[in-house]
């Protein structure tokens, strides 16, 4: 199985500041035939189901604010929130779908400083 | 609008079985698959398995092989997940999520979650 490792485990950022979450896979999730990274990001708030933010590493899901962006390729990926809002407090997960089973990172808890 | 509505919370004794339903609406059920993901208290997300509503193919997480069965009823656009021989570490919130019809990808719509508590 591909192991996904996120860093940091928790993060406190001031309102309006940038938040950066990293995700590293134990093997490449870049499929050479289509040059796509099989990597998604989710936001999970207490009492709610997870919400898809990004897929193919950097494609924003419909309705997701443009302050959320994804970057990276191969084994190293980053989720960036450009200007943190109060409603962004949540746990964020990366997930690879390059191979089965799909696997998630352990999660990064984002709080307001 | 796409909706996945799951059945209500369950309390089960160790060794029992539980069957959670997930009723889909707002899209053509047979054009997609359903994955099941669970979250134990204080833990992260764990993928349990996938079923194609297109052709009924399944793929289960290795650790659950032999204890889990996923099915669909295309006449009611409902997916089911049955977990047998329940243990205390099966206590979790169980989610269904829309997936691709031929393989597992990312999950764009999720059910509201079903809490399953296993306790004697």
PDB file of N, CA and C in Angstrom, chain B residues 21-113:
ATOM      1  N   UNK B  21     -27.114   1.498   5.118  1.00  0.00           N
ATOM      2  CA  UNK B  21     -27.590   1.817   3.769  1.00  0.00           C
ATOM      3  C   UNK B  21     -27.208   3.236   3.373  1.00  0.00           C
ATOM      4  N   UNK B  22     -27.190   3.457   2.085  1.00  0.00           N
ATOM      5  CA  UNK B  22     -26.773   4.743   1.514  1.00  0.00           C
ATOM      6  C   UNK B  22     -27.627   4.965   0.265  1.00  0.00           C
ATOM      7  N   UNK B  23     -28.631   5.832   0.377  1.00  0.00           N
ATOM      8  CA  UNK B  23     -29.556   6.060  -0.742  1.00  0.00           C
ATOM      9  C   UNK B  23     -29.106   7.272  -1.541  1.00  0.00           C
ATOM     10  N   UNK B  24     -28.896   7.059  -2.822  1.00  0.00           N
ATOM     11  CA  UNK B  24     -28.397   8.106  -3.705  1.00  0.00           C
ATOM     12  C   UNK B  24     -29.536   8.759  -4.463  1.00  0.00           C
ATOM     13  N   UNK B  25     -29.384  10.034  -4.743  1.00  0.00           N
ATOM     14  CA  UNK B  25     -30.336  10.765  -5.574  1.00  0.00           C
ATOM     15  C   UNK B  25     -29.612  11.902  -6.267  1.00  0.00           C
ATOM     16  N   UNK B  26     -30.231  12.399  -7.330  1.00  0.00           N
ATOM     17  CA  UNK B  26     -29.672  13.551  -8.033  1.00  0.00           C
ATOM     18  C   UNK B  26     -28.678  13.216  -9.124  1.00  0.00           C
ATOM     19  N   UNK B  27     -28.457  11.929  -9.362  1.00  0.00           N
ATOM     20  CA  UNK B  27     -27.566  11.523 -10.449  1.00  0.00           C
ATOM     21  C   UNK B  27     -27.945  10.101 -10.872  1.00  0.00           C
ATOM     22  N   UNK B  28     -27.411   9.665 -11.985  1.00  0.00           N
ATOM     23  CA  UNK B  28     -27.681   8.311 -12.470  1.00  0.00           C
ATOM     24  C   UNK B  28     -26.806   7.331 -11.691  1.00  0.00           C
ATOM     25  N   UNK B  29     -27.439   6.597 -10.815  1.00  0.00           N
ATOM     26  CA  UNK B  29     -26.738   5.730  -9.852  1.00  0.00           C
ATOM     27  C   UNK B  29     -25.784   4.762 -10.542  1.00  0.00           C
ATOM     28  N   UNK B  30     -26.226   4.183 -11.652  1.00  0.00           N
ATOM     29  CA  UNK B  30     -25.434   3.140 -12.300  1.00  0.00           C
ATOM     30  C   UNK B  30     -24.258   3.696 -13.108  1.00  0.00           C
ATOM     31  N   UNK B  31     -24.103   4.998 -13.157  1.00  0.00           N
ATOM     32  CA  UNK B  31     -22.949   5.588 -13.833  1.00  0.00           C
ATOM     33  C   UNK B  31     -21.751   5.787 -12.900  1.00  0.00           C
ATOM     34  N   UNK B  32     -21.890   5.379 -11.657  1.00  0.00           N
ATOM     35  CA  UNK B  32     -20.855   5.617 -10.664  1.00  0.00           C
ATOM     36  C   UNK B  32     -20.664   4.396  -9.770  1.00  0.00           C
ATOM     37  N   UNK B  33     -19.658   4.506  -8.919  1.00  0.00           N
ATOM     38  CA  UNK B  33     -19.454   3.532  -7.861  1.00  0.00           C
ATOM     39  C   UNK B  33     -19.657   4.206  -6.519  1.00  0.00           C
ATOM     40  N   UNK B  34     -19.591   3.392  -5.476  1.00  0.00           N
ATOM     41  CA  UNK B  34     -19.679   3.879  -4.103  1.00  0.00           C
ATOM     42  C   UNK B  34     -18.518   3.292  -3.318  1.00  0.00           C
ATOM     43  N   UNK B  35     -17.760   4.146  -2.675  1.00  0.00           N
ATOM     44  CA  UNK B  35     -16.766   3.692  -1.715  1.00  0.00           C
ATOM     45  C   UNK B  35     -17.291   3.920  -0.306  1.00  0.00           C
ATOM     46  N   UNK B  36     -16.810   3.100   0.607  1.00  0.00           N
ATOM     47  CA  UNK B  36     -17.137   3.255   2.025  1.00  0.00           C
ATOM     48  C   UNK B  36     -15.853   3.594   2.773  1.00  0.00           C
ATOM     49  N   UNK B  37     -15.953   4.601   3.633  1.00  0.00           N
ATOM     50  CA  UNK B  37     -14.812   5.103   4.401  1.00  0.00           C
ATOM     51  C   UNK B  37     -15.264   5.215   5.847  1.00  0.00           C
ATOM     52  N   UNK B  38     -14.409   4.843   6.778  1.00  0.00           N
ATOM     53  CA  UNK B  38     -14.791   4.972   8.182  1.00  0.00           C
ATOM     54  C   UNK B  38     -13.765   5.786   8.954  1.00  0.00           C
ATOM     55  N   UNK B  39     -14.234   6.325  10.089  1.00  0.00           N
ATOM     56  CA  UNK B  39     -13.367   7.099  10.968  1.00  0.00           C
ATOM     57  C   UNK B  39     -13.637   6.686  12.406  1.00  0.00           C
ATOM     58  N   UNK B  40     -12.694   6.009  12.995  1.00  0.00           N
ATOM     59  CA  UNK B  40     -12.797   5.643  14.406  1.00  0.00           C
ATOM     60  C   UNK B  40     -12.567   6.883  15.267  1.00  0.00           C
ATOM     61  N   UNK B  41     -13.054   6.870  16.502  1.00  0.00           N
ATOM     62  CA  UNK B  41     -12.894   8.043  17.374  1.00  0.00           C
ATOM     63  C   UNK B  41     -11.439   8.480  17.495  1.00  0.00           C
ATOM     64  N   UNK B  42     -11.196   9.756  17.208  1.00  0.00           N
ATOM     65  CA  UNK B  42      -9.854  10.309  17.329  1.00  0.00           C
ATOM     66  C   UNK B  42      -8.874   9.866  16.266  1.00  0.00           C
ATOM     67  N   UNK B  43      -9.373   9.136  15.275  1.00  0.00           N
ATOM     68  CA  UNK B  43      -8.493   8.607  14.227  1.00  0.00           C
ATOM     69  C   UNK B  43      -8.754   9.274  12.879  1.00  0.00           C
ATOM     70  N   UNK B  44      -7.978   8.886  11.886  1.00  0.00           N
ATOM     71  CA  UNK B  44      -8.129   9.435  10.550  1.00  0.00           C
ATOM     72  C   UNK B  44      -9.120   8.637   9.710  1.00  0.00           C
ATOM     73  N   UNK B  45      -9.092   8.895   8.430  1.00  0.00           N
ATOM     74  CA  UNK B  45     -10.026   8.255   7.492  1.00  0.00           C
ATOM     75  C   UNK B  45      -9.422   6.952   6.971  1.00  0.00           C
ATOM     76  N   UNK B  46     -10.262   5.919   6.931  1.00  0.00           N
ATOM     77  CA  UNK B  46      -9.833   4.598   6.476  1.00  0.00           C
ATOM     78  C   UNK B  46     -10.782   4.110   5.385  1.00  0.00           C
ATOM     79  N   UNK B  47     -10.231   3.841   4.209  1.00  0.00           N
ATOM     80  CA  UNK B  47     -11.033   3.298   3.111  1.00  0.00           C
ATOM     81  C   UNK B  47     -11.332   1.834   3.383  1.00  0.00           C
ATOM     82  N   UNK B  48     -12.616   1.473   3.225  1.00  0.00           N
ATOM     83  CA  UNK B  48     -13.040   0.108   3.521  1.00  0.00           C
ATOM     84  C   UNK B  48     -13.240  -0.750   2.277  1.00  0.00           C
ATOM     85  N   UNK B  49     -13.685  -0.103   1.217  1.00  0.00           N
ATOM     86  CA  UNK B  49     -13.963  -0.879   0.016  1.00  0.00           C
ATOM     87  C   UNK B  49     -14.807  -0.086  -0.955  1.00  0.00           C
ATOM     88  N   UNK B  50     -15.060  -0.681  -2.095  1.00  0.00           N
ATOM     89  CA  UNK B  50     -15.740  -0.024  -3.213  1.00  0.00           C
ATOM     90  C   UNK B  50     -16.622  -1.021  -3.927  1.00  0.00           C
ATOM     91  N   UNK B  51     -17.756  -0.504  -4.424  1.00  0.00           N
ATOM     92  CA  UNK B  51     -18.600  -1.309  -5.279  1.00  0.00           C
ATOM     93  C   UNK B  51     -18.999  -0.472  -6.477  1.00  0.00           C
ATOM     94  N   UNK B  52     -18.989  -1.082  -7.627  1.00  0.00           N
ATOM     95  CA  UNK B  52     -19.451  -0.415  -8.832  1.00  0.00           C
ATOM     96  C   UNK B  52     -20.962  -0.610  -8.952  1.00  0.00           C
ATOM     97  N   UNK B  53     -21.696   0.480  -9.000  1.00  0.00           N
ATOM     98  CA  UNK B  53     -23.131   0.383  -9.254  1.00  0.00           C
ATOM     99  C   UNK B  53     -23.385   0.092 -10.726  1.00  0.00           C
ATOM    100  N   UNK B  54     -22.348   0.183 -11.532  1.00  0.00           N
ATOM    101  CA  UNK B  54     -22.441  -0.094 -12.969  1.00  0.00           C
ATOM    102  C   UNK B  54     -22.492  -1.596 -13.242  1.00  0.00           C
ATOM    103  N   UNK B  55     -21.549  -2.351 -12.614  1.00  0.00           N
ATOM    104  CA  UNK B  55     -21.499  -3.785 -12.916  1.00  0.00           C
ATOM    105  C   UNK B  55     -21.424  -4.677 -11.680  1.00  0.00           C
ATOM    106  N   UNK B  56     -21.491  -4.083 -10.483  1.00  0.00           N
ATOM    107  CA  UNK B  56     -21.481  -4.867  -9.252  1.00  0.00           C
ATOM    108  C   UNK B  56     -20.111  -5.327  -8.799  1.00  0.00           C
ATOM    109  N   UNK B  57     -19.062  -4.986  -9.528  1.00  0.00           N
ATOM    110  CA  UNK B  57     -17.718  -5.366  -9.088  1.00  0.00           C
ATOM    111  C   UNK B  57     -17.410  -4.737  -7.730  1.00  0.00           C
ATOM    112  N   UNK B  58     -16.635  -5.471  -6.946  1.00  0.00           N
ATOM    113  CA  UNK B  58     -16.253  -4.978  -5.623  1.00  0.00           C
ATOM    114  C   UNK B  58     -14.748  -5.075  -5.432  1.00  0.00           C
ATOM    115  N   UNK B  59     -14.254  -4.276  -4.498  1.00  0.00           N
ATOM    116  CA  UNK B  59     -12.858  -4.330  -4.080  1.00  0.00           C
ATOM    117  C   UNK B  59     -12.841  -3.942  -2.608  1.00  0.00           C
ATOM    118  N   UNK B  60     -12.383  -4.856  -1.761  1.00  0.00           N
ATOM    119  CA  UNK B  60     -12.417  -4.635  -0.321  1.00  0.00           C
ATOM    120  C   UNK B  60     -11.002  -4.440   0.223  1.00  0.00           C
ATOM    121  N   UNK B  61     -10.907  -3.634   1.275  1.00  0.00           N
ATOM    122  CA  UNK B  61      -9.637  -3.506   1.982  1.00  0.00           C
ATOM    123  C   UNK B  61      -9.238  -4.877   2.527  1.00  0.00           C
ATOM    124  N   UNK B  62      -7.972  -5.179   2.397  1.00  0.00           N
ATOM    125  CA  UNK B  62      -7.494  -6.509   2.775  1.00  0.00           C
ATOM    126  C   UNK B  62      -7.814  -6.842   4.230  1.00  0.00           C
ATOM    127  N   UNK B  63      -7.697  -5.860   5.125  1.00  0.00           N
ATOM    128  CA  UNK B  63      -7.917  -6.139   6.540  1.00  0.00           C
ATOM    129  C   UNK B  63      -9.370  -6.496   6.849  1.00  0.00           C
ATOM    130  N   UNK B  64     -10.298  -6.164   5.949  1.00  0.00           N
ATOM    131  CA  UNK B  64     -11.713  -6.451   6.173  1.00  0.00           C
ATOM    132  C   UNK B  64     -12.218  -7.619   5.353  1.00  0.00           C
ATOM    133  N   UNK B  65     -11.359  -8.178   4.485  1.00  0.00           N
ATOM    134  CA  UNK B  65     -11.771  -9.316   3.660  1.00  0.00           C
ATOM    135  C   UNK B  65     -12.349 -10.416   4.527  1.00  0.00           C
ATOM    136  N   UNK B  66     -13.503 -10.924   4.103  1.00  0.00           N
ATOM    137  CA  UNK B  66     -14.156 -11.990   4.842  1.00  0.00           C
ATOM    138  C   UNK B  66     -15.161 -11.491   5.869  1.00  0.00           C
ATOM    139  N   UNK B  67     -15.087 -10.221   6.243  1.00  0.00           N
ATOM    140  CA  UNK B  67     -16.033  -9.665   7.212  1.00  0.00           C
ATOM    141  C   UNK B  67     -16.972  -8.635   6.602  1.00  0.00           C
ATOM    142  N   UNK B  68     -16.633  -8.111   5.439  1.00  0.00           N
ATOM    143  CA  UNK B  68     -17.429  -7.040   4.844  1.00  0.00           C
ATOM    144  C   UNK B  68     -18.025  -7.489   3.518  1.00  0.00           C
ATOM    145  N   UNK B  69     -19.246  -7.040   3.266  1.00  0.00           N
ATOM    146  CA  UNK B  69     -19.898  -7.266   1.984  1.00  0.00           C
ATOM    147  C   UNK B  69     -20.590  -5.983   1.565  1.00  0.00           C
ATOM    148  N   UNK B  70     -20.325  -5.557   0.345  1.00  0.00           N
ATOM    149  CA  UNK B  70     -20.963  -4.357  -0.200  1.00  0.00           C
ATOM    150  C   UNK B  70     -21.857  -4.769  -1.356  1.00  0.00           C
ATOM    151  N   UNK B  71     -23.062  -4.231  -1.365  1.00  0.00           N
ATOM    152  CA  UNK B  71     -24.031  -4.550  -2.402  1.00  0.00           C
ATOM    153  C   UNK B  71     -24.739  -3.274  -2.841  1.00  0.00           C
ATOM    154  N   UNK B  72     -25.436  -3.384  -3.951  1.00  0.00           N
ATOM    155  CA  UNK B  72     -26.282  -2.291  -4.408  1.00  0.00           C
ATOM    156  C   UNK B  72     -27.640  -2.825  -4.841  1.00  0.00           C
ATOM    157  N   UNK B  73     -28.632  -1.967  -4.745  1.00  0.00           N
ATOM    158  CA  UNK B  73     -29.967  -2.231  -5.284  1.00  0.00           C
ATOM    159  C   UNK B  73     -30.229  -1.112  -6.282  1.00  0.00           C
ATOM    160  N   UNK B  74     -30.046  -1.422  -7.561  1.00  0.00           N
ATOM    161  CA  UNK B  74     -30.167  -0.358  -8.563  1.00  0.00           C
ATOM    162  C   UNK B  74     -31.613   0.104  -8.717  1.00  0.00           C
ATOM    163  N   UNK B  75     -32.567  -0.725  -8.312  1.00  0.00           N
ATOM    164  CA  UNK B  75     -33.978  -0.323  -8.446  1.00  0.00           C
ATOM    165  C   UNK B  75     -34.334   0.810  -7.490  1.00  0.00           C
ATOM    166  N   UNK B  76     -33.577   0.923  -6.388  1.00  0.00           N
ATOM    167  CA  UNK B  76     -33.828   1.990  -5.407  1.00  0.00           C
ATOM    168  C   UNK B  76     -32.628   2.917  -5.261  1.00  0.00           C
ATOM    169  N   UNK B  77     -31.609   2.737  -6.103  1.00  0.00           N
ATOM    170  CA  UNK B  77     -30.392   3.573  -6.042  1.00  0.00           C
ATOM    171  C   UNK B  77     -29.791   3.589  -4.647  1.00  0.00           C
ATOM    172  N   UNK B  78     -29.707   2.415  -4.066  1.00  0.00           N
ATOM    173  CA  UNK B  78     -29.215   2.307  -2.688  1.00  0.00           C
ATOM    174  C   UNK B  78     -28.021   1.356  -2.631  1.00  0.00           C
ATOM    175  N   UNK B  79     -27.007   1.770  -1.904  1.00  0.00           N
ATOM    176  CA  UNK B  79     -25.854   0.923  -1.632  1.00  0.00           C
ATOM    177  C   UNK B  79     -25.895   0.475  -0.180  1.00  0.00           C
ATOM    178  N   UNK B  80     -25.359  -0.716   0.053  1.00  0.00           N
ATOM    179  CA  UNK B  80     -25.350  -1.284   1.399  1.00  0.00           C
ATOM    180  C   UNK B  80     -23.932  -1.755   1.749  1.00  0.00           C
ATOM    181  N   UNK B  81     -23.622  -1.614   3.027  1.00  0.00           N
ATOM    182  CA  UNK B  81     -22.358  -2.143   3.552  1.00  0.00           C
ATOM    183  C   UNK B  81     -22.694  -2.959   4.788  1.00  0.00           C
ATOM    184  N   UNK B  82     -22.366  -4.244   4.740  1.00  0.00           N
ATOM    185  CA  UNK B  82     -22.576  -5.117   5.885  1.00  0.00           C
ATOM    186  C   UNK B  82     -21.223  -5.515   6.465  1.00  0.00           C
ATOM    187  N   UNK B  83     -21.087  -5.349   7.769  1.00  0.00           N
ATOM    188  CA  UNK B  83     -19.860  -5.737   8.468  1.00  0.00           C
ATOM    189  C   UNK B  83     -20.244  -6.757   9.542  1.00  0.00           C
ATOM    190  N   UNK B  84     -19.579  -7.890   9.530  1.00  0.00           N
ATOM    191  CA  UNK B  84     -19.909  -9.006  10.425  1.00  0.00           C
ATOM    192  C   UNK B  84     -18.840  -9.175  11.502  1.00  0.00           C
ATOM    193  N   UNK B  85     -19.162 -10.007  12.480  1.00  0.00           N
ATOM    194  CA  UNK B  85     -18.222 -10.321  13.573  1.00  0.00           C
ATOM    195  C   UNK B  85     -17.640  -9.034  14.164  1.00  0.00           C
ATOM    196  N   UNK B  86     -18.535  -8.132  14.529  1.00  0.00           N
ATOM    197  CA  UNK B  86     -18.106  -6.818  14.995  1.00  0.00           C
ATOM    198  C   UNK B  86     -17.250  -6.902  16.249  1.00  0.00           C
ATOM    199  N   UNK B  87     -16.264  -6.030  16.312  1.00  0.00           N
ATOM    200  CA  UNK B  87     -15.369  -5.907  17.458  1.00  0.00           C
ATOM    201  C   UNK B  87     -15.438  -4.464  17.972  1.00  0.00           C
ATOM    202  N   UNK B  88     -14.906  -4.238  19.132  1.00  0.00           N
ATOM    203  CA  UNK B  88     -14.958  -2.883  19.701  1.00  0.00           C
ATOM    204  C   UNK B  88     -14.218  -1.888  18.812  1.00  0.00           C
ATOM    205  N   UNK B  89     -13.173  -2.335  18.128  1.00  0.00           N
ATOM    206  CA  UNK B  89     -12.426  -1.395  17.280  1.00  0.00           C
ATOM    207  C   UNK B  89     -13.114  -1.126  15.943  1.00  0.00           C
ATOM    208  N   UNK B  90     -14.303  -1.685  15.742  1.00  0.00           N
ATOM    209  CA  UNK B  90     -15.131  -1.312  14.596  1.00  0.00           C
ATOM    210  C   UNK B  90     -16.023  -0.114  14.917  1.00  0.00           C
ATOM    211  N   UNK B  91     -16.006   0.324  16.174  1.00  0.00           N
ATOM    212  CA  UNK B  91     -16.748   1.530  16.547  1.00  0.00           C
ATOM    213  C   UNK B  91     -16.194   2.708  15.752  1.00  0.00           C
ATOM    214  N   UNK B  92     -17.074   3.338  14.977  1.00  0.00           N
ATOM    215  CA  UNK B  92     -16.618   4.389  14.063  1.00  0.00           C
ATOM    216  C   UNK B  92     -17.826   5.062  13.432  1.00  0.00           C
ATOM    217  N   UNK B  93     -17.562   6.189  12.777  1.00  0.00           N
ATOM    218  CA  UNK B  93     -18.529   6.781  11.864  1.00  0.00           C
ATOM    219  C   UNK B  93     -18.234   6.224  10.479  1.00  0.00           C
ATOM    220  N   UNK B  94     -19.257   5.680   9.849  1.00  0.00           N
ATOM    221  CA  UNK B  94     -19.126   5.070   8.533  1.00  0.00           C
ATOM    222  C   UNK B  94     -19.749   5.996   7.487  1.00  0.00           C
ATOM    223  N   UNK B  95     -18.975   6.277   6.450  1.00  0.00           N
ATOM    224  CA  UNK B  95     -19.428   7.146   5.371  1.00  0.00           C
ATOM    225  C   UNK B  95     -19.495   6.375   4.060  1.00  0.00           C
ATOM    226  N   UNK B  96     -20.525   6.662   3.269  1.00  0.00           N
ATOM    227  CA  UNK B  96     -20.493   6.266   1.870  1.00  0.00           C
ATOM    228  C   UNK B  96     -20.098   7.499   1.061  1.00  0.00           C
ATOM    229  N   UNK B  97     -19.474   7.272  -0.076  1.00  0.00           N
ATOM    230  CA  UNK B  97     -19.010   8.376  -0.902  1.00  0.00           C
ATOM    231  C   UNK B  97     -19.081   7.966  -2.364  1.00  0.00           C
ATOM    232  N   UNK B  98     -19.454   8.899  -3.216  1.00  0.00           N
ATOM    233  CA  UNK B  98     -19.544   8.596  -4.633  1.00  0.00           C
ATOM    234  C   UNK B  98     -18.148   8.454  -5.231  1.00  0.00           C
ATOM    235  N   UNK B  99     -18.010   7.443  -6.062  1.00  0.00           N
ATOM    236  CA  UNK B  99     -16.713   7.126  -6.654  1.00  0.00           C
ATOM    237  C   UNK B  99     -16.926   6.861  -8.145  1.00  0.00           C
ATOM    238  N   UNK B 100     -15.885   6.448  -8.823  1.00  0.00           N
ATOM    239  CA  UNK B 100     -15.966   6.156 -10.250  1.00  0.00           C
ATOM    240  C   UNK B 100     -16.558   4.758 -10.443  1.00  0.00           C
ATOM    241  N   UNK B 101     -17.051   4.460 -11.643  1.00  0.00           N
ATOM    242  CA  UNK B 101     -17.729   3.177 -11.867  1.00  0.00           C
ATOM    243  C   UNK B 101     -16.809   1.989 -12.090  1.00  0.00           C
ATOM    244  N   UNK B 102     -15.561   2.234 -12.482  1.00  0.00           N
ATOM    245  CA  UNK B 102     -14.701   1.094 -12.809  1.00  0.00           C
ATOM    246  C   UNK B 102     -13.481   0.973 -11.901  1.00  0.00           C
ATOM    247  N   UNK B 103     -13.239   1.946 -11.064  1.00  0.00           N
ATOM    248  CA  UNK B 103     -12.101   1.872 -10.160  1.00  0.00           C
ATOM    249  C   UNK B 103     -12.286   2.918  -9.073  1.00  0.00           C
ATOM    250  N   UNK B 104     -11.347   2.911  -8.128  1.00  0.00           N
ATOM    251  CA  UNK B 104     -11.447   3.855  -7.028  1.00  0.00           C
ATOM    252  C   UNK B 104     -10.625   5.108  -7.338  1.00  0.00           C
ATOM    253  N   UNK B 105     -11.266   6.251  -7.193  1.00  0.00           N
ATOM    254  CA  UNK B 105     -10.594   7.513  -7.449  1.00  0.00           C
ATOM    255  C   UNK B 105     -10.761   8.425  -6.244  1.00  0.00           C
ATOM    256  N   UNK B 106     -11.133   9.666  -6.490  1.00  0.00           N
ATOM    257  CA  UNK B 106     -11.432  10.583  -5.395  1.00  0.00           C
ATOM    258  C   UNK B 106     -12.939  10.560  -5.176  1.00  0.00           C
ATOM    259  N   UNK B 107     -13.357  11.098  -4.049  1.00  0.00           N
ATOM    260  CA  UNK B 107     -14.757  10.977  -3.618  1.00  0.00           C
ATOM    261  C   UNK B 107     -15.383  12.361  -3.590  1.00  0.00           C
ATOM    262  N   UNK B 108     -16.306  12.614  -4.519  1.00  0.00           N
ATOM    263  CA  UNK B 108     -16.797  13.981  -4.667  1.00  0.00           C
ATOM    264  C   UNK B 108     -18.046  14.299  -3.868  1.00  0.00           C
ATOM    265  N   UNK B 109     -18.837  13.298  -3.516  1.00  0.00           N
ATOM    266  CA  UNK B 109     -19.997  13.515  -2.656  1.00  0.00           C
ATOM    267  C   UNK B 109     -20.000  12.444  -1.573  1.00  0.00           C
ATOM    268  N   UNK B 110     -20.384  12.861  -0.370  1.00  0.00           N
ATOM    269  CA  UNK B 110     -20.352  11.973   0.788  1.00  0.00           C
ATOM    270  C   UNK B 110     -21.721  11.939   1.468  1.00  0.00           C
ATOM    271  N   UNK B 111     -22.038  10.790   2.062  1.00  0.00           N
ATOM    272  CA  UNK B 111     -23.184  10.727   2.945  1.00  0.00           C
ATOM    273  C   UNK B 111     -22.882  11.448   4.252  1.00  0.00           C
ATOM    274  N   UNK B 112     -23.912  11.569   5.064  1.00  0.00           N
ATOM    275  CA  UNK B 112     -23.777  12.339   6.308  1.00  0.00           C
ATOM    276  C   UNK B 112     -23.051  11.573   7.398  1.00  0.00           C
ATOM    277  N   UNK B 113     -22.867  10.267   7.185  1.00  0.00           N
ATOM    278  CA  UNK B 113     -22.188   9.444   8.173  1.00  0.00           C
ATOM    279  C   UNK B 113     -23.173   8.691   9.059  1.00  0.00           C
TER     280      UNK B 113
END
